[in-house]
Short mmCIF file of C-alpha atoms in Angstrom, two decimals:
data_model
loop_
_atom_site.label_atom_id
_atom_site.label_comp_id
_atom_site.label_asym_id
_atom_site.label_seq_id
_atom_site.Cartn_x
_atom_site.Cartn_y
_atom_site.Cartn_z
CA MET A 1099 12.46 -58.37 1.21
CA SER A 1100 14.34 -59.80 4.44
CA GLU A 1101 12.79 -59.23 7.74
CA ALA A 1102 15.54 -56.90 8.47
CA GLU A 1103 14.71 -54.93 5.37
CA ALA A 1104 10.85 -54.77 6.32
CA LYS A 1105 11.89 -53.46 9.46
CA ASN A 1106 14.28 -50.77 8.38
CA LEU A 1107 11.55 -49.82 5.64
CA CYS A 1108 8.83 -49.49 8.56
CA THR A 1109 11.12 -47.27 10.69
CA GLY A 1110 11.95 -45.17 7.85
CA VAL A 1111 8.20 -44.62 7.00
CA ARG A 1112 7.18 -44.00 10.60
CA ASP A 1113 9.97 -41.42 10.80
CA GLN A 1114 8.23 -39.53 7.85
CA LEU A 1115 4.55 -39.99 9.06
CA ALA A 1116 4.55 -36.44 10.83
CA LEU A 1117 6.15 -34.71 7.65
CA LEU A 1118 3.17 -36.63 5.37
CA LEU A 1119 0.42 -35.37 7.81
CA TYR A 1120 2.13 -31.54 7.12
CA GLY A 1121 2.04 -32.33 3.37
CA GLU A 1122 5.69 -31.60 3.56
CA LEU A 1123 7.11 -34.68 1.74
CA SER A 1124 8.34 -34.49 -1.75
CA PHE A 1125 6.28 -36.46 -4.27
CA ASP A 1126 8.94 -39.44 -4.34
CA GLU A 1127 9.11 -39.52 -0.47
CA GLU A 1128 5.14 -39.54 -0.34
CA GLU A 1129 4.83 -42.33 -2.70
CA ILE A 1130 7.47 -44.77 -0.93
CA VAL A 1131 5.26 -44.15 2.35
CA GLU A 1132 1.47 -44.26 0.74
CA THR A 1133 2.83 -47.43 -1.05
CA HIS A 1134 4.19 -49.01 2.19
CA LEU A 1135 0.94 -48.23 4.23
CA ASP A 1136 -1.14 -49.84 1.90
CA THR A 1137 0.60 -52.90 2.55
CA CYS A 1138 1.65 -52.35 6.33
CA ALA A 1139 -1.26 -52.40 8.77
CA GLU A 1140 1.24 -51.51 11.82
CA CYS A 1141 2.12 -48.37 10.05
CA ARG A 1142 -1.24 -47.39 9.49
CA VAL A 1143 -1.63 -47.84 13.19
CA ALA A 1144 1.43 -45.59 13.75
CA LEU A 1145 -0.18 -43.01 11.27
CA THR A 1146 -3.24 -43.02 13.22
CA ARG A 1147 -1.37 -42.41 16.32
CA GLN A 1148 0.31 -39.67 14.83
CA ARG A 1149 -2.71 -38.25 13.77
CA GLU A 1150 -4.12 -38.08 17.61
CA LEU A 1151 -0.62 -36.85 18.49
CA HIS A 1152 -1.58 -33.67 16.21
CA VAL A 1153 -4.96 -33.41 17.70
CA ALA A 1154 -3.12 -33.38 21.09
CA PHE A 1155 -1.19 -30.47 20.15
CA ASP A 1156 -3.82 -28.54 18.61
CA ARG A 1157 -5.55 -28.37 21.82
CA LEU A 1158 -2.31 -27.39 23.85
CA GLN A 1159 -2.56 -23.81 21.53
CA VAL A 1160 -3.24 -20.81 23.64
CA GLU A 1161 -5.48 -18.15 22.20
CA PRO A 1162 -4.35 -14.60 23.72
CA PRO A 1163 -7.16 -13.04 25.55
CA PRO A 1164 -8.72 -10.37 23.59
CA SER A 1165 -7.87 -7.52 26.58
CA LEU A 1166 -4.43 -8.65 25.92
CA LEU A 1167 -4.44 -7.54 22.16
CA ARG A 1168 -6.45 -4.45 23.00
CA GLU A 1169 -3.57 -3.27 25.67
CA CYS A 1170 -0.86 -4.20 22.88
CA ARG A 1171 -2.49 -2.00 20.27
CA ALA A 1172 -3.24 0.64 22.61
CA ALA A 1173 0.63 0.93 24.14
CA LEU A 1174 1.71 0.72 20.46
CA GLY A 1175 -0.40 3.43 19.24
CA SER A 1176 1.12 5.59 21.88
CA GLN A 1177 4.57 4.53 21.41
CA TRP A 1178 4.66 4.86 17.57
CA VAL A 1179 3.30 8.49 17.80
CA GLY A 1180 6.15 9.18 19.81
CA ALA A 1181 8.68 7.19 17.77
CA PRO A 1182 10.90 8.94 15.31
CA ALA A 1183 9.30 9.16 11.88
CA MET A 1184 9.94 6.79 9.26
CA PRO A 1185 13.53 7.79 7.90
CA ALA A 1186 13.46 9.13 4.42
CA PRO A 1187 15.16 7.39 1.72
CA ARG A 1188 19.08 7.73 1.23
CA GLU A 1189 20.23 10.82 -0.70
CA GLY A 1190 21.67 10.01 -4.01
CA TRP A 1191 25.15 11.72 -4.91
CA TRP A 1192 23.37 14.09 -6.96
CA ASP A 1193 20.86 15.15 -4.03
CA LYS A 1194 23.94 15.59 -1.85
CA LEU A 1195 25.74 17.54 -4.40
CA VAL A 1196 22.44 19.97 -4.93
CA HIS A 1197 22.30 20.14 -1.10
CA LEU A 1198 25.84 21.11 -0.42
CA ILE A 1199 25.76 23.77 -3.24
CA THR A 1200 22.19 25.06 -2.36
CA GLY A 1201 23.06 25.03 1.32
CA GLN A 1202 19.32 23.10 1.71
CA GLY A 1203 18.89 19.86 3.89
CA PRO A 1204 16.76 17.14 2.55
CA LEU A 1205 13.06 17.79 1.95
CA GLY A 1206 11.27 18.01 4.98
CA SER A 1207 14.36 17.75 7.07
CA GLY A 1208 13.59 21.25 8.09
CA SER A 1209 17.51 21.62 8.44
CA ALA A 1210 19.59 24.28 6.85
CA GLY A 1211 22.06 21.57 5.97
CA HIS A 1212 26.11 22.34 6.06
CA GLY A 1213 26.40 23.44 2.25
CA PHE A 1214 28.14 26.70 1.32
CA SER A 1215 26.79 29.88 3.08
CA GLY A 1216 26.13 33.49 2.45
CA PHE A 1217 27.54 34.74 -0.59
CA LEU A 1218 28.99 31.36 -2.04
CA ARG A 1219 25.54 30.06 -2.62
CA PRO A 1220 24.91 32.14 -5.76
CA ALA A 1221 28.01 30.69 -6.88
CA GLY A 1222 27.11 27.31 -6.23
CA ALA A 1223 23.56 27.68 -8.10
CA LEU A 1224 25.71 29.02 -11.17
CA THR A 1225 27.94 26.08 -10.83
CA LEU A 1226 24.61 23.75 -10.76
CA ILE A 1227 23.35 25.63 -13.78
CA ALA A 1228 26.73 25.10 -15.54
CA VAL A 1229 26.95 21.57 -14.70
CA GLY A 1230 23.27 21.34 -16.16
CA PHE A 1231 24.01 22.67 -19.30
CA LEU A 1232 27.37 21.11 -20.20
CA GLY A 1233 25.73 17.60 -19.13
CA ALA A 1234 22.98 18.27 -21.66
CA ARG A 1235 25.36 19.24 -24.37
CA LEU A 1236 27.90 16.57 -23.95
CA VAL A 1237 26.14 13.44 -22.84
CA PRO A 1238 23.04 13.56 -24.78
CA THR A 1239 23.70 10.09 -26.35
CA PHE A 1240 23.46 8.82 -22.56
CA SER A 1241 19.47 9.67 -22.61
CA THR A 1242 17.12 6.91 -22.90
CA GLY A 1243 15.39 8.65 -26.00
CA SER A 1244 12.12 8.86 -24.00
CA LEU A 1245 10.04 12.34 -24.92
CA SER A 1246 9.16 14.45 -22.28
CA LEU A 1247 5.60 16.04 -21.94
CA GLY A 1248 7.01 19.16 -23.28
CA THR A 1249 8.79 17.98 -26.34
CA MET A 1250 5.37 15.94 -27.26
CA GLY A 1251 3.72 19.35 -27.27
CA LEU A 1252 1.47 18.11 -24.72
CA THR A 1253 0.15 20.35 -22.20
CA GLU A 1254 1.73 19.56 -18.53
CA GLY A 1255 -1.05 17.84 -16.48
CA SER A 1256 -2.13 15.68 -19.68
CA ALA A 1257 -1.98 11.85 -19.83
CA ALA A 1258 -0.92 10.66 -23.03
CA HIS A 1259 -1.95 7.19 -24.77
CA VAL A 1260 -0.28 6.13 -27.73
CA ARG A 1261 -3.31 4.95 -29.93
CA ASN A 1262 -1.54 4.07 -33.14
CA VAL A 1263 2.19 4.46 -34.65
CA GLU A 1264 2.49 4.48 -38.65
CA THR A 1265 5.92 5.32 -40.50
CA GLY A 1266 5.02 7.76 -43.28
CA ALA A 1267 6.14 7.73 -47.10
CA ASP A 1268 9.39 10.20 -45.92
CA GLY A 1269 10.38 7.84 -43.46
CA ARG A 1270 9.00 9.99 -40.33
CA LEU A 1271 6.95 8.25 -37.81
CA HIS A 1272 3.36 9.34 -36.83
CA ILE A 1273 2.14 8.49 -33.59
CA MET A 1274 -1.48 9.14 -32.90
CA VAL A 1275 -2.01 10.02 -29.18
CA ASP A 1276 -5.29 10.10 -27.07
CA GLU A 1277 -4.85 13.04 -24.77
CA THR A 1278 -6.63 13.20 -21.45
CA SER A 1279 -6.63 16.45 -19.97
CA GLN A 1280 -6.88 16.94 -15.88
CA LYS A 1281 -8.40 19.84 -14.29
CA VAL A 1282 -8.86 20.70 -10.63
CA ILE A 1283 -12.19 21.80 -9.27
CA SER A 1284 -12.19 23.30 -6.00
CA GLY A 1285 -15.28 24.01 -3.55
CA GLY A 1286 -16.84 22.97 -0.38
CA LEU A 1287 -18.78 19.66 0.49
CA GLU A 1288 -22.05 21.81 -0.17
CA ASP A 1289 -21.31 22.59 -3.90
CA GLN A 1290 -23.42 20.29 -5.93
CA GLN A 1291 -20.68 19.59 -8.35
CA ILE A 1292 -18.10 18.36 -5.89
CA ARG A 1293 -20.89 16.44 -4.14
CA ALA A 1294 -21.67 14.59 -7.30
CA MET A 1295 -18.13 13.78 -7.75
CA LEU A 1296 -17.20 12.58 -4.56
CA LEU A 1297 -20.28 10.30 -4.55
CA ALA A 1298 -19.00 8.73 -8.19
CA ALA A 1299 -15.72 8.53 -6.74
CA ALA A 1300 -16.85 6.92 -3.85
CA ARG A 1301 -18.77 4.46 -6.18
CA ASP A 1302 -16.14 4.13 -8.98
CA SER A 1303 -12.67 5.12 -8.30
CA THR A 1304 -10.17 2.30 -9.31
CA ASP A 1305 -8.04 3.68 -6.34
CA PRO A 1306 -9.16 2.31 -3.27
CA GLY A 1307 -7.06 5.18 -1.42
CA VAL A 1308 -9.27 7.63 -3.20
CA ARG A 1309 -12.46 5.47 -2.18
CA ALA A 1310 -11.52 5.34 1.62
CA GLU A 1311 -10.67 9.15 1.43
CA THR A 1312 -13.96 9.95 -0.29
CA VAL A 1313 -16.37 7.82 1.77
CA GLU A 1314 -14.68 9.35 4.94
CA LEU A 1315 -15.36 13.02 3.65
CA LEU A 1316 -19.18 12.17 2.58
CA THR A 1317 -19.57 10.67 6.37
CA ALA A 1318 -20.24 14.47 7.27
CA GLN A 1319 -23.07 14.19 4.77
CA ALA A 1320 -24.46 10.94 5.78
CA ALA A 1321 -27.82 12.39 6.79
CA SER A 1322 -28.78 12.78 3.28
CA GLY A 1323 -30.52 9.72 1.54
CA ASP A 1324 -27.97 9.53 -1.45
CA VAL A 1325 -24.95 9.66 0.50
CA ARG A 1326 -26.27 7.11 2.94
CA GLU A 1327 -27.13 5.11 -0.17
CA VAL A 1328 -23.54 5.28 -1.41
CA LEU A 1329 -21.99 4.52 2.24
CA ILE A 1330 -24.37 1.06 2.50
CA GLY A 1331 -23.27 0.37 -1.20
CA ALA A 1332 -19.63 0.98 -0.23
CA LEU A 1333 -19.96 -1.18 3.03
CA ARG A 1334 -21.73 -4.41 0.97
CA HIS A 1335 -19.83 -4.25 -2.03
CA ASP A 1336 -16.54 -2.40 -1.97
CA GLN A 1337 -13.41 -5.05 -2.30
CA ASN A 1338 -11.33 -2.92 -0.11
CA ALA A 1339 -11.63 -3.62 3.77
CA GLY A 1340 -10.56 -0.16 4.96
CA VAL A 1341 -13.22 1.52 2.83
CA ARG A 1342 -15.48 -0.89 4.06
CA LEU A 1343 -14.55 0.05 7.58
CA LYS A 1344 -14.85 3.62 6.71
CA ALA A 1345 -18.19 3.37 5.29
CA LEU A 1346 -19.24 1.46 8.68
CA GLN A 1347 -17.93 4.28 10.53
CA GLY A 1348 -19.92 6.90 8.45
CA LEU A 1349 -23.06 4.85 9.10
CA LYS A 1350 -22.75 4.58 12.95
CA GLN A 1351 -24.76 7.51 13.79
CA PHE A 1352 -27.48 5.87 11.84
CA ALA A 1353 -27.17 2.76 13.59
CA LYS A 1354 -30.90 2.66 14.50
CA ASP A 1355 -31.95 3.13 11.03
CA PRO A 1356 -33.51 -0.18 9.56
CA LEU A 1357 -31.83 -0.19 6.58
CA VAL A 1358 -28.57 0.62 8.10
CA ARG A 1359 -29.11 -2.05 10.75
CA ARG A 1360 -30.21 -4.75 8.17
CA THR A 1361 -27.07 -3.88 6.15
CA PHE A 1362 -24.99 -4.05 9.35
CA ALA A 1363 -26.34 -7.76 9.82
CA GLU A 1364 -25.72 -8.66 6.54
CA VAL A 1365 -21.98 -7.91 6.79
CA LEU A 1366 -21.68 -9.31 10.16
CA LEU A 1367 -22.33 -12.65 8.41
CA SER A 1368 -20.89 -12.15 5.05
CA ASP A 1369 -17.93 -9.89 5.13
CA GLY A 1370 -14.59 -11.44 5.01
CA ASN A 1371 -12.64 -9.17 7.16
CA PRO A 1372 -12.78 -9.86 11.02
CA GLY A 1373 -12.35 -6.11 11.78
CA VAL A 1374 -15.37 -5.33 9.76
CA ARG A 1375 -17.48 -7.90 11.60
CA THR A 1376 -16.24 -6.88 14.77
CA GLN A 1377 -17.38 -3.20 14.12
CA ALA A 1378 -20.56 -4.56 12.98
CA ILE A 1379 -20.97 -6.43 16.19
CA ASP A 1380 -20.12 -3.34 18.26
CA LEU A 1381 -22.77 -0.88 16.35
CA LEU A 1382 -25.54 -3.65 16.27
CA THR A 1383 -25.22 -3.79 19.88
CA GLN A 1384 -24.20 -0.39 21.15
CA GLY A 1385 -26.47 1.08 23.72
CA ALA A 1386 -28.55 -2.53 23.91
CA GLY A 1387 -27.36 -3.15 27.32
CA SER A 1388 -29.04 -6.40 28.42
CA ASN A 1389 -32.00 -5.44 26.12
CA VAL A 1390 -32.62 -8.62 23.68
CA ASP A 1391 -32.73 -7.95 20.16
CA HIS A 1392 -35.03 -10.88 19.01
CA ASP A 1393 -34.01 -10.29 15.27
CA LEU A 1394 -30.53 -10.30 15.89
CA VAL A 1395 -30.13 -13.47 18.03
CA GLY A 1396 -30.43 -15.67 15.07
CA ALA A 1397 -27.98 -13.76 13.14
CA PHE A 1398 -25.58 -13.99 16.30
CA GLN A 1399 -26.12 -17.61 16.42
CA GLU A 1400 -25.71 -18.08 12.74
CA LEU A 1401 -22.37 -16.37 13.07
CA MET A 1402 -21.32 -18.69 15.87
CA MET A 1403 -21.77 -21.24 13.56
CA LYS A 1404 -19.27 -20.30 11.15
CA GLU A 1405 -17.17 -17.87 12.41
CA ASN A 1406 -13.24 -18.92 12.54
CA ASN A 1407 -11.81 -15.82 14.15
CA PRO A 1408 -11.34 -16.35 17.74
CA TYR A 1409 -11.83 -12.58 18.81
CA VAL A 1410 -14.97 -12.10 16.79
CA ARG A 1411 -16.39 -15.62 18.36
CA GLU A 1412 -15.62 -14.43 21.70
CA LYS A 1413 -17.62 -10.93 21.05
CA CYS A 1414 -20.55 -12.81 19.58
CA GLN A 1415 -20.45 -15.39 22.20
CA SER A 1416 -20.49 -12.66 25.16
CA VAL A 1417 -23.40 -10.83 23.28
CA LEU A 1418 -25.21 -13.86 23.12
CA ALA A 1419 -24.52 -14.48 26.82
CA SER A 1420 -25.60 -10.77 27.73
CA TRP A 1421 -28.86 -11.90 26.13
CA ASN A 1422 -29.34 -14.96 27.85
CA ALA A 1423 -29.46 -16.65 24.46
CA SER A 1424 -27.73 -20.20 23.46
CA SER A 1425 -24.49 -19.98 21.28
CA GLU A 1426 -25.83 -22.47 19.04
CA ILE A 1427 -29.14 -22.96 16.86
CA TYR A 1428 -30.90 -26.09 18.00
CA MET B 204 -2.52 -16.43 7.30
CA ALA B 205 -2.42 -16.51 3.56
CA LEU B 206 -3.89 -13.59 1.72
CA ASN B 207 -6.01 -13.51 -1.31
CA PRO B 208 -4.69 -11.82 -4.01
CA GLY B 209 -7.28 -9.02 -3.93
CA VAL B 210 -5.80 -8.43 -0.38
CA GLU B 211 -2.37 -8.66 -1.32
CA LEU B 212 -3.13 -5.94 -4.00
CA ASP B 213 -4.57 -3.74 -1.22
CA GLU B 214 -1.63 -4.64 1.03
CA SER B 215 0.72 -3.31 -1.48
CA ALA B 216 -1.15 0.10 -1.50
CA LEU B 217 -1.22 -0.04 2.14
CA ILE B 218 2.61 -0.54 2.38
CA ARG B 219 3.12 2.24 -0.05
CA ALA B 220 0.95 4.60 1.68
CA ALA B 221 2.70 3.97 5.32
CA GLN B 222 6.18 4.07 3.53
CA ALA B 223 4.65 7.86 2.63
CA GLY B 224 4.02 8.37 5.96
CA ASP B 225 0.22 7.70 6.01
CA GLN B 226 -0.17 6.60 9.96
CA ASP B 227 -3.64 5.20 9.04
CA ALA B 228 -2.42 2.70 6.60
CA PHE B 229 0.36 1.58 9.01
CA ALA B 230 -2.51 1.17 11.62
CA ARG B 231 -4.41 -1.01 9.06
CA LEU B 232 -1.26 -2.77 8.39
CA VAL B 233 -0.47 -3.80 12.12
CA ARG B 234 -4.18 -4.52 12.59
CA ALA B 235 -3.97 -7.12 9.54
CA TYR B 236 -1.39 -9.16 11.31
CA ASP B 237 -1.16 -8.47 14.92
CA GLN B 238 -3.45 -10.92 16.16
CA ASN B 239 -1.16 -13.66 14.80
CA VAL B 240 1.89 -11.99 15.84
CA LEU B 241 0.61 -11.98 19.21
CA ARG B 242 -0.31 -15.70 19.16
CA LEU B 243 2.74 -16.69 17.87
CA ALA B 244 4.78 -15.05 20.69
CA MET B 245 2.44 -15.80 23.53
CA ASN B 246 2.68 -19.53 22.28
CA LEU B 247 6.26 -19.52 22.25
CA LEU B 248 6.80 -17.74 25.37
CA ARG B 249 3.78 -18.22 27.42
CA SER B 250 4.05 -14.96 29.06
CA PRO B 251 1.66 -11.78 28.13
CA GLU B 252 4.51 -9.61 29.57
CA ASP B 253 7.16 -11.22 27.05
CA ALA B 254 4.68 -11.73 24.22
CA ARG B 255 3.67 -7.90 24.61
CA ASP B 256 7.16 -6.86 24.43
CA VAL B 257 7.61 -8.93 21.22
CA TYR B 258 4.71 -7.55 19.90
CA GLN B 259 5.67 -3.92 20.46
CA GLU B 260 9.15 -4.20 19.47
CA ALA B 261 8.35 -6.09 16.43
CA PHE B 262 5.98 -3.33 15.28
CA LEU B 263 8.04 -0.82 16.22
CA ARG B 264 10.91 -2.41 14.14
CA VAL B 265 8.41 -2.39 11.33
CA TYR B 266 7.62 1.25 11.66
CA ARG B 267 11.07 2.14 11.65
CA ASN B 268 12.12 0.26 8.86
CA LEU B 269 9.26 0.15 6.39
CA HIS B 270 11.05 2.86 4.22
CA SER B 271 13.44 0.14 3.46
CA PHE B 272 11.19 -2.69 2.77
CA ARG B 273 11.37 -3.19 -0.96
CA PHE B 274 8.83 -5.87 -2.01
CA ASP B 275 11.53 -8.25 -2.52
CA CYS B 276 9.67 -10.73 -0.43
CA SER B 277 6.07 -10.81 0.73
CA PHE B 278 5.59 -8.30 3.97
CA HIS B 279 4.24 -11.20 5.76
CA THR B 280 7.86 -12.98 5.42
CA TRP B 281 9.39 -9.47 6.38
CA LEU B 282 7.38 -9.10 9.68
CA TYR B 283 7.70 -12.93 10.50
CA ARG B 284 11.39 -12.38 9.99
CA ILE B 285 11.30 -9.58 12.71
CA VAL B 286 8.99 -11.70 15.01
CA THR B 287 10.90 -14.88 14.82
CA ASN B 288 14.31 -13.00 15.58
CA LEU B 289 12.61 -11.63 18.64
CA CYS B 290 10.89 -14.81 19.76
CA LEU B 291 14.32 -16.82 19.14
CA ASP B 292 16.30 -13.97 21.31
CA GLN B 293 13.63 -14.73 24.15
CA LEU B 294 13.84 -18.09 23.75
CA ARG B 295 17.61 -18.79 23.75
CA LYS B 296 17.47 -16.46 26.80
CA ARG B 297 14.95 -18.78 28.33
CA LYS B 298 17.03 -21.79 27.91
CA VAL B 299 19.72 -20.17 30.22
CA ARG B 300 17.37 -19.31 32.88
CA LYS B 301 15.51 -22.41 32.47
CA GLU B 302 12.01 -20.64 33.69
CA GLU B 303 9.45 -22.09 31.56
CA SER B 304 6.22 -22.84 33.13
CA SER B 305 3.03 -24.22 31.60
CA VAL B 306 1.20 -21.55 33.44
CA VAL B 307 0.80 -18.32 31.28
CA LEU B 308 -0.03 -15.22 33.37
CA THR B 309 -2.89 -13.56 31.72
CA PRO B 310 -4.69 -10.29 32.61
CA GLU B 311 -7.60 -12.72 33.62
CA GLY B 312 -5.49 -14.47 35.92
CA PRO B 313 -3.05 -17.28 35.52
CA LEU B 314 -4.07 -19.65 32.78
CA ASP B 315 -2.54 -23.01 32.58
CA ARG B 316 -1.89 -24.48 28.95
CA MET B 317 -2.60 -27.84 30.30
CA ASP B 318 -6.36 -26.68 31.16
CA ALA B 319 -6.81 -25.77 27.51
CA VAL B 320 -6.36 -29.77 26.91
CA GLN B 321 -9.78 -31.37 27.12
CA GLU B 322 -9.62 -35.13 27.50
CA ASP B 323 -12.85 -36.17 25.62
CA ARG B 324 -11.79 -39.40 24.24
CA VAL B 325 -13.54 -42.46 25.76
CA ASP B 326 -12.06 -45.67 23.95
CA GLY B 327 -12.69 -48.19 26.83
CA ASN B 328 -8.97 -48.57 27.35
CA PRO B 329 -8.32 -47.60 31.05
CA GLN B 330 -4.65 -47.59 30.43
CA ARG B 331 -4.69 -45.10 27.22
CA ASN B 332 -6.90 -42.99 29.53
CA LEU B 333 -4.51 -42.73 31.88
CA PHE B 334 -2.04 -41.93 29.51
CA SER B 335 -4.22 -39.44 27.74
CA GLY B 336 -4.32 -37.39 31.30
CA GLU B 337 -0.71 -37.34 31.30
CA LEU B 338 -0.21 -36.43 27.57
CA PRO B 339 -0.42 -32.72 27.67
CA THR B 340 2.02 -32.40 30.50
CA LYS B 341 4.70 -35.01 28.29
CA ILE B 342 3.95 -32.85 25.41
CA ASN B 343 5.00 -29.53 27.45
CA GLY B 344 7.84 -31.08 28.89
CA VAL B 345 9.05 -32.17 24.99
CA LEU B 346 8.67 -28.72 23.62
CA GLU B 347 10.75 -27.36 26.37
CA GLN B 348 13.39 -29.76 25.44
CA LEU B 349 13.33 -28.77 21.86
CA THR B 350 16.24 -26.50 20.66
CA PRO B 351 14.76 -22.64 20.11
CA ARG B 352 15.14 -23.41 16.38
CA GLU B 353 13.30 -26.76 16.49
CA ARG B 354 10.72 -25.21 18.48
CA MET B 355 10.08 -22.15 16.23
CA VAL B 356 9.81 -24.22 13.34
CA PHE B 357 7.20 -26.49 14.73
CA GLU B 358 5.19 -23.80 16.18
CA LEU B 359 5.19 -21.92 12.84
CA ARG B 360 4.33 -25.24 10.78
CA HIS B 361 1.90 -26.91 13.29
CA TYR B 362 0.26 -23.71 14.90
CA GLN B 363 0.87 -20.90 12.44
CA GLY B 364 0.11 -23.13 9.29
CA LEU B 365 3.15 -21.80 7.45
CA ARG B 366 4.72 -24.01 4.55
CA LEU B 367 8.28 -24.92 5.29
CA ARG B 368 9.37 -22.57 1.97
CA ASN B 369 7.99 -19.59 4.22
CA ILE B 370 9.33 -20.81 7.44
CA GLY B 371 12.58 -20.95 5.65
CA GLU B 372 12.32 -17.59 4.50
CA ALA B 373 11.39 -16.13 7.55
CA LEU B 374 14.37 -17.82 9.28
CA GLY B 375 16.93 -16.90 6.92
CA THR B 376 17.47 -20.25 5.80
CA THR B 377 16.59 -22.95 2.85
CA GLU B 378 13.35 -24.84 2.87
CA GLU B 379 15.53 -28.10 3.24
CA ALA B 380 17.02 -26.95 6.28
CA ALA B 381 13.89 -26.05 7.91
CA LYS B 382 12.61 -29.54 6.73
CA ASN B 383 15.39 -31.15 8.43
CA CYS B 384 14.61 -29.06 11.78
CA LEU B 385 11.23 -29.94 11.63
CA PHE B 386 12.00 -33.49 11.17
CA ARG B 387 14.09 -33.47 14.13
CA ALA B 388 11.50 -31.93 16.31
CA THR B 389 8.86 -34.47 15.48
CA GLN B 390 11.32 -37.38 15.81
CA LYS B 391 12.09 -36.06 19.34
CA MET B 392 8.49 -35.59 20.23
CA ARG B 393 7.65 -39.20 18.50
CA ALA B 394 10.25 -40.75 20.75
CA ALA B 395 9.09 -39.15 24.00
CA LEU B 396 5.44 -39.69 23.20
CA GLY B 397 5.27 -42.51 21.23
CA ASP B 398 3.65 -44.77 24.14
CA PHE B 399 1.09 -42.09 24.87
CA VAL B 400 -0.77 -42.23 21.72
#
């Protein structure tokens, strides 16, 4: 390789060093750069300098002050309450036809729409029936062939699961169906059956929305040991951060209870969600003022060692400072 | 800012709930991302007022348009598309007004980005230490000289840790175009700062 070619190669490699550090070179580009670096001391120095430059960039990052974040959240909350509601999905042609004929606006719009009025409405309704009847008669082949619950002979509100399909000697299909029926149980929170179902749902429901709602409902009964146990279990083990936050709120009133307090300290160090950790700090320190909780100092210092979230770090640091405790473990 | 699969699953449920009008779900979505949005806006715009405006406008746009989100890209990408557009608009206005300053006015008082840099390297080379003291000012000057797009791509890659593929999606361009943009930005910075490191 001539001197000019070698120089060109060095220039080309140095151009790529930043992208190399970002891990954004293609396999082939990286191969060329790495191979060259193995043999060129000057380019290795250039790589070291590029790394130092990246460190200098890192140090220029500004963290928004927690007070600004709080302000933004508060202002946003007040704005979206006043903002127009999320628009409903656009109506299809059928919806428009139905609304035109029936004179009803879209669901939830609260408007009467601009359809036929007065005596024309019965005529419109008849037209709809006629369209439906003719549609069913004339275009049966357009249907997807799927069976409705009614045609399957299954009661409404049942969930069907096909267990087995066989073709009989007569050529007819025999489908074995598991049928799970649903029912509605009504009652107050004090009702033992309702309460047992809520406790089970908070623990076992696969739907995080149901678990969150249930945990929130159970908060009113958190004075009971069994409910508190479920809330503690949800706070410790639920996969969904929203459910854990609800459980945390539910346990707020028992923040002085030793078991609840221990659980808060545990989630402070182990929960993956910074929102949960932040709330845990608030609950563990509420009403403490500058009184030092010696049992907690170690937990907060341990948190400082591993906490990556700047907001949580700042809160933690400020608690330790208020206790005149060091931010580090020596 | 990458979320693990479990969180993504929860996120889909949250988005659907928010689309159905659940305000609590929307609040939780906001909480999941708002710190990063504010950090991005603050670092790019360097003014808490402008960062606050971008924050408000971005989440209000999300609120108004969430019904049209169809899961054909990640929510993160969709949100960043909104935020980066708002920040780019601000940066372009800035380019015209030339009002960049290294001093950020925070509710706690003025904060100079330069003060965030602590020069703790002692390598026995007085000339390099002298340069180190000037380096933050120089970096800031170079950042101001980047085009808004170069600045945005650099910010998203270096500070937000987004991959070029995601940056391309957020900016409505290709990964290759984002890579070229980052390449230009890093070239400009190397050319201007090469002697300082």
